[in-house]
C-alpha positions as CSV (number, residue, x, y, z in Angstrom):
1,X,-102.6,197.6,31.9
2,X,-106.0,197.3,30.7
3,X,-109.8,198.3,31.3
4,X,-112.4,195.3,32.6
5,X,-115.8,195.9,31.9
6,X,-119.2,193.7,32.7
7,X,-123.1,193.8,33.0
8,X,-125.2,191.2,34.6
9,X,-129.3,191.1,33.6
10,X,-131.2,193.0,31.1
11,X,-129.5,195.4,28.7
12,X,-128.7,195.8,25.1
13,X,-125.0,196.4,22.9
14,X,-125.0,200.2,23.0
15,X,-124.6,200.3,27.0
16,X,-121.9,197.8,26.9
17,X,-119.8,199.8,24.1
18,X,-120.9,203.4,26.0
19,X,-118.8,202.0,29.4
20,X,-116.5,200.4,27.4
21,X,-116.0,204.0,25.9
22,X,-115.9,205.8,29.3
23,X,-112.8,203.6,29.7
24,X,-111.0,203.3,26.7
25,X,-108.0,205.7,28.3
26,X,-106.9,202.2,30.3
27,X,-106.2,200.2,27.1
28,X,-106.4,202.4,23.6
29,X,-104.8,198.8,21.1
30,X,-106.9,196.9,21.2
31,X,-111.3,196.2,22.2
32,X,-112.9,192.9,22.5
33,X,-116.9,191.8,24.0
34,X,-118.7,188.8,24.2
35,X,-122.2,188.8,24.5
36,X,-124.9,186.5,25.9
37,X,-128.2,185.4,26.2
38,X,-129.1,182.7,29.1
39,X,-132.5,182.3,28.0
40,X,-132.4,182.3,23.5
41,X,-128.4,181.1,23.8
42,X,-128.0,183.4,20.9
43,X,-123.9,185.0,21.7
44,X,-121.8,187.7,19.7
45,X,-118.4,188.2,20.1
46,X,-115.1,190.3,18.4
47,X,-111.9,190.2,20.0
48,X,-111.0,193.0,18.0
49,X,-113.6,195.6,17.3
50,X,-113.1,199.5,16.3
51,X,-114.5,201.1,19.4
52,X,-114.1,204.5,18.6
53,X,-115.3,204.4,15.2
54,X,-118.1,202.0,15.8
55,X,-121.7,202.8,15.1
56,X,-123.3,199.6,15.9
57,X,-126.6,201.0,17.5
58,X,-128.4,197.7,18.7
59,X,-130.9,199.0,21.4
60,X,-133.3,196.0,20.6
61,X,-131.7,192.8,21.4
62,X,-131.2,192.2,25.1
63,X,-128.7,190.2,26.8
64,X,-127.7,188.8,29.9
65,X,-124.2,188.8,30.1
66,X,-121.3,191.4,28.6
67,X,-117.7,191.0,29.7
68,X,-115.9,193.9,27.6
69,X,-112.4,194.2,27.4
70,X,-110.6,197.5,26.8
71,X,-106.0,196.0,26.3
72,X,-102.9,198.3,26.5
73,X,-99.8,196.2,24.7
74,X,-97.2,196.6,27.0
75,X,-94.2,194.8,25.3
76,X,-93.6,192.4,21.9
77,X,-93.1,189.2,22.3
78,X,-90.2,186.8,19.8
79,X,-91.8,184.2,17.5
80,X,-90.1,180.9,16.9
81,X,-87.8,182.3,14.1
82,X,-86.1,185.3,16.2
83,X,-88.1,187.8,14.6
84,X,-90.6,190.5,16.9
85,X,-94.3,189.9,16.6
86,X,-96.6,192.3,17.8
87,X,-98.5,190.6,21.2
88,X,-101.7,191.6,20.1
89,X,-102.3,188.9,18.0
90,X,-102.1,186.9,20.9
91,X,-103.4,188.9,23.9
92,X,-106.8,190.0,22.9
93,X,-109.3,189.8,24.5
94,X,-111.8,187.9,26.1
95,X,-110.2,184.4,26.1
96,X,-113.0,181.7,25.0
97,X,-111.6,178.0,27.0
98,X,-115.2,176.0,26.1
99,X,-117.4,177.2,28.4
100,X,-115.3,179.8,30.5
101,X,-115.1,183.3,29.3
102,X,-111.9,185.4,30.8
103,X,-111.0,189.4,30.8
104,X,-107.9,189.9,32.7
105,X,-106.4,193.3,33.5
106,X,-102.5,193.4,35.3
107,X,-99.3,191.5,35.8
108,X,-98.4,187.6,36.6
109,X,-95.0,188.0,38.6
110,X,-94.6,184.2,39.0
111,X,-95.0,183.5,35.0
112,X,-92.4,180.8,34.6
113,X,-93.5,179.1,37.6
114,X,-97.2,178.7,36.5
115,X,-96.1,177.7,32.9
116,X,-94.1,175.0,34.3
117,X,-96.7,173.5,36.4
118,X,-98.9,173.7,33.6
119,X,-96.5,171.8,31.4
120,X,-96.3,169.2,33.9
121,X,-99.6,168.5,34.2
122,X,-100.7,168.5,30.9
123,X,-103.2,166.0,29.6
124,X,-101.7,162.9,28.7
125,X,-101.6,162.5,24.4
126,X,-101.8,166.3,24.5
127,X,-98.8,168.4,23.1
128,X,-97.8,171.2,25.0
129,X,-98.7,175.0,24.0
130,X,-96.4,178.1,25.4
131,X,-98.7,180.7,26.9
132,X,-98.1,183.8,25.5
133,X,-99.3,186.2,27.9
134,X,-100.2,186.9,31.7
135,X,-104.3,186.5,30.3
136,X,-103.7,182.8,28.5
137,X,-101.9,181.5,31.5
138,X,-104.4,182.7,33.9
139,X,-107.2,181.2,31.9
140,X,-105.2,177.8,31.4
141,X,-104.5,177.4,35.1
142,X,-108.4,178.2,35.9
143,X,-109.1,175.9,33.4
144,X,-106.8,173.4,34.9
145,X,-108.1,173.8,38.2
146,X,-111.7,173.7,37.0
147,X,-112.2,170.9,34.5
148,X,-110.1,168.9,37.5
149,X,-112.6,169.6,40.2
150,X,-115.6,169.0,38.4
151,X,-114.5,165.2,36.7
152,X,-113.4,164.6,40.5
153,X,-117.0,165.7,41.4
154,X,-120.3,163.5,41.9
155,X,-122.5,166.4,42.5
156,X,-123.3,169.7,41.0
157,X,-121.4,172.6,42.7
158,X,-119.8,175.5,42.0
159,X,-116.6,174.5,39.8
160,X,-115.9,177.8,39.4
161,X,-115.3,179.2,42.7
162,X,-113.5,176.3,43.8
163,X,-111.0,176.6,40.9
164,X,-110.7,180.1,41.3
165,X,-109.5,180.1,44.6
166,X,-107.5,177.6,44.2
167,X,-105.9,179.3,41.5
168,X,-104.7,182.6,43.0
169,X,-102.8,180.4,46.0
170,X,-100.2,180.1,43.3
171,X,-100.3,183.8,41.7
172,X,-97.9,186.3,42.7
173,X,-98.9,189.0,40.7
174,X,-101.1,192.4,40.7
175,X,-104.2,191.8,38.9
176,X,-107.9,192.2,38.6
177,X,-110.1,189.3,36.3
178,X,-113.9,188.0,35.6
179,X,-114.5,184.9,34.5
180,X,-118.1,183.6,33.3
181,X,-119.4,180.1,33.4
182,X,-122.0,179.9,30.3
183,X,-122.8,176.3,31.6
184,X,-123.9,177.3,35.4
185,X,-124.3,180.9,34.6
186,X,-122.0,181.9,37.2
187,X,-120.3,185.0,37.2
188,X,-116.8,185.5,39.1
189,X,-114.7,188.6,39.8
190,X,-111.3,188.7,41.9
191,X,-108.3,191.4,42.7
192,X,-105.2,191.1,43.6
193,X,-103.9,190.8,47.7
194,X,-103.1,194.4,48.2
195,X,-105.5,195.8,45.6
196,X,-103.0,197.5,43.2
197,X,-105.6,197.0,40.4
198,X,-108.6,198.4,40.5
199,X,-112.1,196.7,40.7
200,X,-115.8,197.8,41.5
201,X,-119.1,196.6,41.7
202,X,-122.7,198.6,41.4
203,X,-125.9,196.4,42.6
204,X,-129.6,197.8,41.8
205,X,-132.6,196.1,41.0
206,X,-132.6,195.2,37.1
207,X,-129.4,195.4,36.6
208,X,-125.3,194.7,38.0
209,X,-122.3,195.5,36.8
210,X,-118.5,195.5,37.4
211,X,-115.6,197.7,36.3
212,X,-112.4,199.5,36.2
213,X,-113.3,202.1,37.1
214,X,-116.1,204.0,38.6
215,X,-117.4,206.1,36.2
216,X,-118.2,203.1,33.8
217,X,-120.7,202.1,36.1
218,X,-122.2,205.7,36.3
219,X,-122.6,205.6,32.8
220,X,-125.0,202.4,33.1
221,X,-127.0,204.6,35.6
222,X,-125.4,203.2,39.0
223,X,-125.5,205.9,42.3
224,X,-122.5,206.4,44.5
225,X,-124.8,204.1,47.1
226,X,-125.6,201.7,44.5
227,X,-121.2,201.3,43.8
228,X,-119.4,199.3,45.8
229,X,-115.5,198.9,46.2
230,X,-114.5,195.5,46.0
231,X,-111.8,194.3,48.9
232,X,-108.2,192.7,47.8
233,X,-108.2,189.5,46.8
234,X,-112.0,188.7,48.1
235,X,-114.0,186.9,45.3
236,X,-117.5,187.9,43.5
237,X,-119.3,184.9,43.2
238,X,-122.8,186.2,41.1
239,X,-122.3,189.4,43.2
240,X,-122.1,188.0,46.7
241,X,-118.3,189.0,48.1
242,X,-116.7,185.7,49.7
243,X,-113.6,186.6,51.8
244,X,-110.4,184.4,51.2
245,X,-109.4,183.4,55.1
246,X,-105.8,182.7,54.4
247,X,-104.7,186.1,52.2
248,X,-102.7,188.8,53.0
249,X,-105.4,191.3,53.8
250,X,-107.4,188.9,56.1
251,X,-104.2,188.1,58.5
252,X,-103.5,192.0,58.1
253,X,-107.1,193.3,59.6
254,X,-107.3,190.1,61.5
255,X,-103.6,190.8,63.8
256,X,-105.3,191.0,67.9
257,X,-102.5,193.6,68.8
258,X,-103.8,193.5,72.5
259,X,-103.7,189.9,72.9
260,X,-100.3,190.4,71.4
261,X,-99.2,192.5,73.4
262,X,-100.3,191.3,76.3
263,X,-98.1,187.6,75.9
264,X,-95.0,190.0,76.5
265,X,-93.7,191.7,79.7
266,X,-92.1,194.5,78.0
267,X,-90.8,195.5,74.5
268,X,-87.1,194.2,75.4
269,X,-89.1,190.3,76.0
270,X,-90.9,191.4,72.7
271,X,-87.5,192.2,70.7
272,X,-85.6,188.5,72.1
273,X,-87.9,186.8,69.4
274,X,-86.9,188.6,66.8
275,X,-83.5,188.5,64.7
276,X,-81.7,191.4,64.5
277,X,-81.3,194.7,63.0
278,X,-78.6,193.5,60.2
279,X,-80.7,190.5,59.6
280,X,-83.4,192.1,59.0
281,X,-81.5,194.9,56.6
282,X,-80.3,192.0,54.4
283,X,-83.3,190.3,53.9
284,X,-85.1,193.6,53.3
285,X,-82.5,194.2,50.6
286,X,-83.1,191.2,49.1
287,X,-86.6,191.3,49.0
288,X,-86.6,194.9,47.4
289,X,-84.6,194.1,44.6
290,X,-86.1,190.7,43.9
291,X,-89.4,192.9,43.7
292,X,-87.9,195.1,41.1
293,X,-86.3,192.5,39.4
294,X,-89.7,190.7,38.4
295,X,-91.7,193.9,37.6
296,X,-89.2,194.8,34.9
297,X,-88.7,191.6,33.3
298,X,-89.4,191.6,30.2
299,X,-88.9,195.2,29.8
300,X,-86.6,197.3,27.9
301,X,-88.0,200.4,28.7
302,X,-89.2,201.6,32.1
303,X,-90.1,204.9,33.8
304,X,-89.4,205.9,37.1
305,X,-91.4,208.4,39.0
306,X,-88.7,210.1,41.2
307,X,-88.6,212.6,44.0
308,X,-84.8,212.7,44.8
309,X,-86.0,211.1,48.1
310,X,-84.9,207.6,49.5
311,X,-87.4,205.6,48.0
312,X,-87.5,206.2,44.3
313,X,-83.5,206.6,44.7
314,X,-83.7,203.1,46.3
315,X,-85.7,201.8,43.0
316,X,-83.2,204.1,40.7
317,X,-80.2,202.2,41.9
318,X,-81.4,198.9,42.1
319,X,-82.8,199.2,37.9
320,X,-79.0,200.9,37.2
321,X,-77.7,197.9,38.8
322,X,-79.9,195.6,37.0
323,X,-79.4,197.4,33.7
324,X,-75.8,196.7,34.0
325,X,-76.5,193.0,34.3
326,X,-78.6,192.3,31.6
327,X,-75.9,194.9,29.3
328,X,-73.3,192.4,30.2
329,X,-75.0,189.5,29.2
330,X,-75.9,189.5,25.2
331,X,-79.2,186.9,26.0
332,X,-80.7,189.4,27.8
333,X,-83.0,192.4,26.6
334,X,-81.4,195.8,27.7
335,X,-83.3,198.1,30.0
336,X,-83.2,201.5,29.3
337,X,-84.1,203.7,32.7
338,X,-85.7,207.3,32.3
339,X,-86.5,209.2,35.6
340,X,-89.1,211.7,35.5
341,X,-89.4,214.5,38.2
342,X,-92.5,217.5,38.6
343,X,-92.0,220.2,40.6
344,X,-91.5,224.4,40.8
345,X,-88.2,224.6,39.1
346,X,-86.7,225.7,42.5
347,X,-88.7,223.2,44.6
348,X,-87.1,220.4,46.7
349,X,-87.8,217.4,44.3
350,X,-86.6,219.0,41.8
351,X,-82.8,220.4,42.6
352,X,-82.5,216.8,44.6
353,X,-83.8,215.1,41.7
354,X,-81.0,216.7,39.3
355,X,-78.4,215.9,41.6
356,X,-78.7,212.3,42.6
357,X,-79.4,211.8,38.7
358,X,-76.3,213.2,38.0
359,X,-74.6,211.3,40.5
360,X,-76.2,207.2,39.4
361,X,-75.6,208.8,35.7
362,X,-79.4,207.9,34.5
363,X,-81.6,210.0,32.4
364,X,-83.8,212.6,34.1
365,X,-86.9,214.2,32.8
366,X,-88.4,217.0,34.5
367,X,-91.5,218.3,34.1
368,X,-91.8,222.1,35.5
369,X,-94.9,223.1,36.4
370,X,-96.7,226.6,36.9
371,X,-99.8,227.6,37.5
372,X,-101.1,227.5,34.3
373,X,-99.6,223.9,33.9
374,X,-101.7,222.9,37.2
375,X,-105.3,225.0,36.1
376,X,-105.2,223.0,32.7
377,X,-104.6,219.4,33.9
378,X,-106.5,219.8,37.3
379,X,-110.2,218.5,35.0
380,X,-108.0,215.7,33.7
381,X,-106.8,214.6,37.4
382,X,-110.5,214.8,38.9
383,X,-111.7,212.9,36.0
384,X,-109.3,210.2,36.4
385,X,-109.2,209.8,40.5
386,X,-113.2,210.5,40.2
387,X,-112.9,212.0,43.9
388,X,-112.8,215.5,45.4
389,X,-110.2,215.1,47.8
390,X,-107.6,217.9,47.6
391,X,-104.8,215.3,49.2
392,X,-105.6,213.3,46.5
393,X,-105.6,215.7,43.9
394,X,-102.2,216.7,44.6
395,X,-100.4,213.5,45.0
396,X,-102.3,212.5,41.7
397,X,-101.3,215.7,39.9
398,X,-97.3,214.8,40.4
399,X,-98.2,211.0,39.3
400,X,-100.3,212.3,36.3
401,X,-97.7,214.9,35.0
402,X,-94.9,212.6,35.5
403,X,-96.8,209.8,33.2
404,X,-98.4,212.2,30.8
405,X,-94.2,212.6,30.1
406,X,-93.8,209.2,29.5
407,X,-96.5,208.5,28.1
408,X,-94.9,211.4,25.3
409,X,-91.6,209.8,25.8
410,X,-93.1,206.3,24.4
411,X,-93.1,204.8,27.9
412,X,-95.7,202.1,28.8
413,X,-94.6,200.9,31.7
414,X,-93.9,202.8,35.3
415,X,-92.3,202.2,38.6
416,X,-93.2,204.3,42.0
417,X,-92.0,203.7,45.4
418,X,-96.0,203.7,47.0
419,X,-95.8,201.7,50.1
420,X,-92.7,202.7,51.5
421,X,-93.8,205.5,54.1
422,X,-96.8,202.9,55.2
423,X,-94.6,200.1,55.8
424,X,-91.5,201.6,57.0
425,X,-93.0,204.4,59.3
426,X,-92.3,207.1,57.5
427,X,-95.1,209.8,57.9
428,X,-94.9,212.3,60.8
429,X,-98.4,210.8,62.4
430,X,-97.1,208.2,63.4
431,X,-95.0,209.8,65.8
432,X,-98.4,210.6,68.1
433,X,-98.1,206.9,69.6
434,X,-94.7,208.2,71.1
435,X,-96.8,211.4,73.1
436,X,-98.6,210.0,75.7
437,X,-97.1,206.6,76.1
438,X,-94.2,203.8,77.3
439,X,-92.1,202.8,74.5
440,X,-94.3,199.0,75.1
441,X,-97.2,200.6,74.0
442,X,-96.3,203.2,72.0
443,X,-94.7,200.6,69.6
444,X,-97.4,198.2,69.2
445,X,-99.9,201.0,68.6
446,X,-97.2,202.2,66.0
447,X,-97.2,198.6,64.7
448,X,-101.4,198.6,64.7
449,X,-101.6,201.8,62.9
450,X,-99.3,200.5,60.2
451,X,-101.5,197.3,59.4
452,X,-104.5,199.2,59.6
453,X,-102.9,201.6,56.6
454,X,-101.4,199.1,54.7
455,X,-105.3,196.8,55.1
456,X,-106.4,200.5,53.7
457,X,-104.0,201.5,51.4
458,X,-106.2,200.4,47.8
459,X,-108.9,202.5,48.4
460,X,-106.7,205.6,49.8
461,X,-103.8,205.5,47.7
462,X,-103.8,202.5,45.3
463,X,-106.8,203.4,43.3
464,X,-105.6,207.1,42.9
465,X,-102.7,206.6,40.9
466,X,-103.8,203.5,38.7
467,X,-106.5,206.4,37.8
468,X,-104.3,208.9,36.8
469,X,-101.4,207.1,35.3
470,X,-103.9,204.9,33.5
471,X,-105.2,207.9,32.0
472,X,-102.3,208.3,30.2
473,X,-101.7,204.8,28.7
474,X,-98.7,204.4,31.5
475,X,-99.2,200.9,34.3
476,X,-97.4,201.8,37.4
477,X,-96.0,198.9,39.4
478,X,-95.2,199.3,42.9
479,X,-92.2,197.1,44.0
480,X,-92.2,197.8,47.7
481,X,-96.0,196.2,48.3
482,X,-94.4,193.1,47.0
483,X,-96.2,190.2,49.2
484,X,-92.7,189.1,50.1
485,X,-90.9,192.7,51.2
486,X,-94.9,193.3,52.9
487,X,-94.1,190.1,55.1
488,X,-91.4,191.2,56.1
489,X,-92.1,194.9,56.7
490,X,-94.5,193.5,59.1
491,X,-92.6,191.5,60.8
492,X,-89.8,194.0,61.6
493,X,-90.7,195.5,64.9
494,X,-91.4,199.8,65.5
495,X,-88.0,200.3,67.3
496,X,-86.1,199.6,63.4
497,X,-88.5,202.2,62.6
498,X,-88.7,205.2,64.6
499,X,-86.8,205.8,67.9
500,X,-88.5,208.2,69.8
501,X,-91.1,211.1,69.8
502,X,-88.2,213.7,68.3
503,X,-87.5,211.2,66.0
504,X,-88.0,213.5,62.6
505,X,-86.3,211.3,60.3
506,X,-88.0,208.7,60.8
507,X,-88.1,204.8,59.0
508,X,-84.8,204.3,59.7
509,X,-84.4,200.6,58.6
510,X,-85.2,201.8,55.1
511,X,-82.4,204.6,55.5
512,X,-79.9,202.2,56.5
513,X,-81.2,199.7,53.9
514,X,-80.6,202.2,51.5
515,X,-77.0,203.4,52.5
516,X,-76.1,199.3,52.0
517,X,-76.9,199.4,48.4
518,X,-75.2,202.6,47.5
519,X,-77.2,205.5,48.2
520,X,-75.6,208.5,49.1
521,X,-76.4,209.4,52.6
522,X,-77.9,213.3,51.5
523,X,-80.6,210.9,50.4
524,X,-80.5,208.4,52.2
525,X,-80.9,211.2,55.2
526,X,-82.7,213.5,53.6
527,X,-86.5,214.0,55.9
528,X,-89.7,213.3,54.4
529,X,-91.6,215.5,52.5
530,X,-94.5,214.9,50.3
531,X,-95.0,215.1,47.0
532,X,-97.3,217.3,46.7
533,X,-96.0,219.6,49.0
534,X,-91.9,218.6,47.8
535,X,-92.9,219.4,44.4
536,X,-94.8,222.7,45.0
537,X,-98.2,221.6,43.6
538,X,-100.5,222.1,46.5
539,X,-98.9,225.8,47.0
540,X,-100.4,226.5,43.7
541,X,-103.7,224.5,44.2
542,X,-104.7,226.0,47.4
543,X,-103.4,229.4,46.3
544,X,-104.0,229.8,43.2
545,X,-106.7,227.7,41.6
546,X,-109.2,226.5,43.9
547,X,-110.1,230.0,45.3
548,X,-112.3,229.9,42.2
549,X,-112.5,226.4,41.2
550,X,-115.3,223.9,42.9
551,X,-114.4,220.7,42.3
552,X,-117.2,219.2,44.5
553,X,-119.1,220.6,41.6
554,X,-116.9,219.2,39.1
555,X,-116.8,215.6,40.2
556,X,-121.1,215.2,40.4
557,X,-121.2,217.0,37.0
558,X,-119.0,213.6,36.0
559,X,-121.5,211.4,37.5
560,X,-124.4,213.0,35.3
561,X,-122.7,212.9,32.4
């Protein structure tokens, strides 16, 4: 959704525009900074500033903290007469509460929720004013939070963090924010429990800094040592990282599987505690559409990146049915559904694509790619992902083409079914616990394996395709690592998964999940394949193009530059 940007010691204007430059891809409506000196007190701040034309060269006065802010508008919001008003009057950017500075990139799920316990609490003799975006009601319930622990307090301590953690309890959203205290001096940076947003963190000796995205940080002179990734929903308090005991992540990486196991006799006294297979199918189907639901309120026009597999045809049938809801009720904005499919035009993805499209009766784009398609966006992809990986240049490639259409098509705003194949069992790997093994352990190293990739999962998939879609003005949401349908993915033991070791199919809870809300079963049954292999792009990568491509080479030269 947007581009974060912040320094921390000794530096001047011009290196705080040149990374908020480097990242001006993540948020191209709208650039706002706010400057400050601990020492002299002197601050500058615009909340709307021409970066691309601006030739403010101010290498001589030096500040101590920069918070720069780089906003993509998603959607418009109505004014109190009917009438459209653009949101950028109201969503730039950094938010000034007294002495709290906020820069907020992502999505507050749970908006209504927040507003209303922010309406109830109100100050008494105060009248109430509507938030008007996910940035003004995080900084209001910080604020809340904050100016309530510190009139309760006798003694100095730090406000900030206290309100800050107790702030994202109540968020159910995907997000990334810094706040700065002018009055203690504290700095604070957060992320989201899963990590969908991006955030990092670069530490040397005169001078720290946080961003977006990496390559910011390289161009304030940061090394790959000096660059650190900063862990879901952990906190940056002045550049110390404080873990948050009760999240997601923690109880993830936390989980004793041997001590687990070891308080059952066998997988049958294992299975007794939990419900059962159609329980869990219902309550997985309600949890997958609730978590579509929320990611396209709001929206009238979304973009689904779609395979033809059972995933994205899960997400395609769940926005048809949601479209027809809101078209049959005339309060409601309509949502208009575009699929977008890359591949060979004879590949997998593609003739599956055309014919479950066909089928739901939804729009399908698809992009057909060739070798001279893949050589020409292949420095765009490394630039965004910032990594040499071929894996991840592939799966990138598919999410960048597909969003570089929509992003043509007028699309802001992207769905993809990430997640699915971690939660659900999905990938043929996991069938190695099945090789040597009883079915008792076999499934709880199955069930191990699947915490650790799901712990994992920001850093090896997350990160990779906010960086590419981002680089085409496009957010991508990712309904299946909900917190809710990640609960209960959990929860739902290996057997619902995979049977056996010749079990090629594979996640078969998901399969059946999908059959129950309408998917055709030569999806719904259709075998795994991915997308960089379903689409034909890393044919042409490792055939083609990197015989005489070095993209180790490629990604330092981006670091120097």
């Amino acid at each position: 959704m947007c581009g974060c940007i912040g320094l921390f010691g000794d530096f001047n204007k011009k290196l705080l525009f040149s990374m908020m430059e480097s990242t001006r891809h993540r948020g191209m409506d709208s650039s706002g900074y706010y400057l400050w000196n601990n020492e002299s007190g002197q601050t500058v701040c615009d909340i709307d500033f021409d970066l691309e034309n601006n030739e403010e060269a101010d290498t001589k006065t030096c500040y101590t903290i920069g918070l720069g802010h780089n906003l993509l508008s998603i959607f418009n919001l109505i004014n109190e007469k009917g009438g459209i008003r653009d949101n950028l009057e109201e969503n730039r950017q950094p938010i000034i509460l007294d002495n709290l500075v906020f820069i907020f990139n992502g999505e507050i799920y749970n908006f209504n929720k927040i507003e209303s316990f922010l309406k109830r609490n109100q100050r008494e003799n105060e009248s109430y004013r509507k938030n008007k975006s996910d940035s003004q009601l995080l900084a209001h319930l910080v604020k809340y939070h904050y100016d309530l622990i510190r009139n309760d307090s006798e003694i100095n301590k730090d406000y900030l963090l206290e309100a800050v953690k107790t702030a994202i309890r109540q968020l159910d959203g995907d997000y990334s924010f810094a706040i700065y205290d002018k009055d203690y001096d504290n700095l604070l940076v957060s992320r989201d429990p899963i990590g969908v947003k991006p955030m990092f963190y670069g530490i040397k000796n005169d001078l720290k800094g946080f961003a977006s995205e990496r390559k910011a940080l390289w161009k304030a002179g940061f090394k790959d040592n000096e660059i650190k990734n900063l862990k879901p929903v952990s906190i940056l308090f002045n550049f110390n990282e404080i873990d948050l005991e009760d999240d997601l992540i923690n109880k993830i990486i936390n989980t004793d599987f041997k001590m687990l196991k070891s308080s059952y006799n066998d997988y049958k006294d294992y299975l007794d505690i939990k419900d059962n297979y159609d329980v869990y199918r219902e309550l997985l189907r309600d949890d997958i559409y609730s978590a579509v639901e929320k990611r396209v309120e709001n929206i009238v026009n979304i973009g689904l990146i779609f395979s033809g597999g059972v995933d994205s045809t899960i997400l395609a049938v769940i926005l048809k049915d949601i479209a027809e809801k809101r078209e049959s009720d005339e309060n409601l904005k309509p949502l208009n559904i575009k699929l977008y499919a890359v591949g060979l035009e004879n590949s997998q993805d593609i003739r599956f694509s055309k014919r479950i499209a066909e089928d739901l009766s939804l729009v399908l784009k698809t992009v057909i790619i060739d070798e001279e398609i893949i050589r020409e966006s292949v420095e765009n992809v490394l630039t965004a992902i910032e990594d040499a990986n071929i894996m991840k240049l592939g799966v990138g490639m598919t999410i960048y083409l597909a969003t570089k259409a929509m992003h043509e098509d007028g699309i802001k705003v992207a769905l993809s079914g990430q997640g699915a194949d971690e939660l659900f069992g999905g990938y043929n790997r996991y069938l190695k616990h099945f090789e040597d093994s009883t079915l008792f352990d076999a499934y709880f190293n199955l069930d191990e394996e699947i915490y650790h990739d799901i712990a994992n999962i920001y850093h090896v998939n997350l990160e990779r395709d906010d960086a590419v879609s981002m680089a085409n003005g496009v957010e991508l949401r990712v309904p299946f690592l909900d917190k809710e349908v990640i609960n209960l993915a959990l929860d739902i033991p290996g057997k619902f998964k995979i049977k056996n070791n010749e079990d090629l199919l594979r996640k078969h809870i998901i399969r059946d999940t999908a059959l129950d809300i309408g998917v055709p079963e030569y999806i719904a049954l259709r075998p795994k394949k991915a997308a960089q292999y379903g689409s034909g792009i890393n044919k042409i990568l490792k055939k083609k193009i990197l015989k005489d491509f070095d993209i180790d080479a490629f990604v330092e030269s981006l670091k120097e530059n």
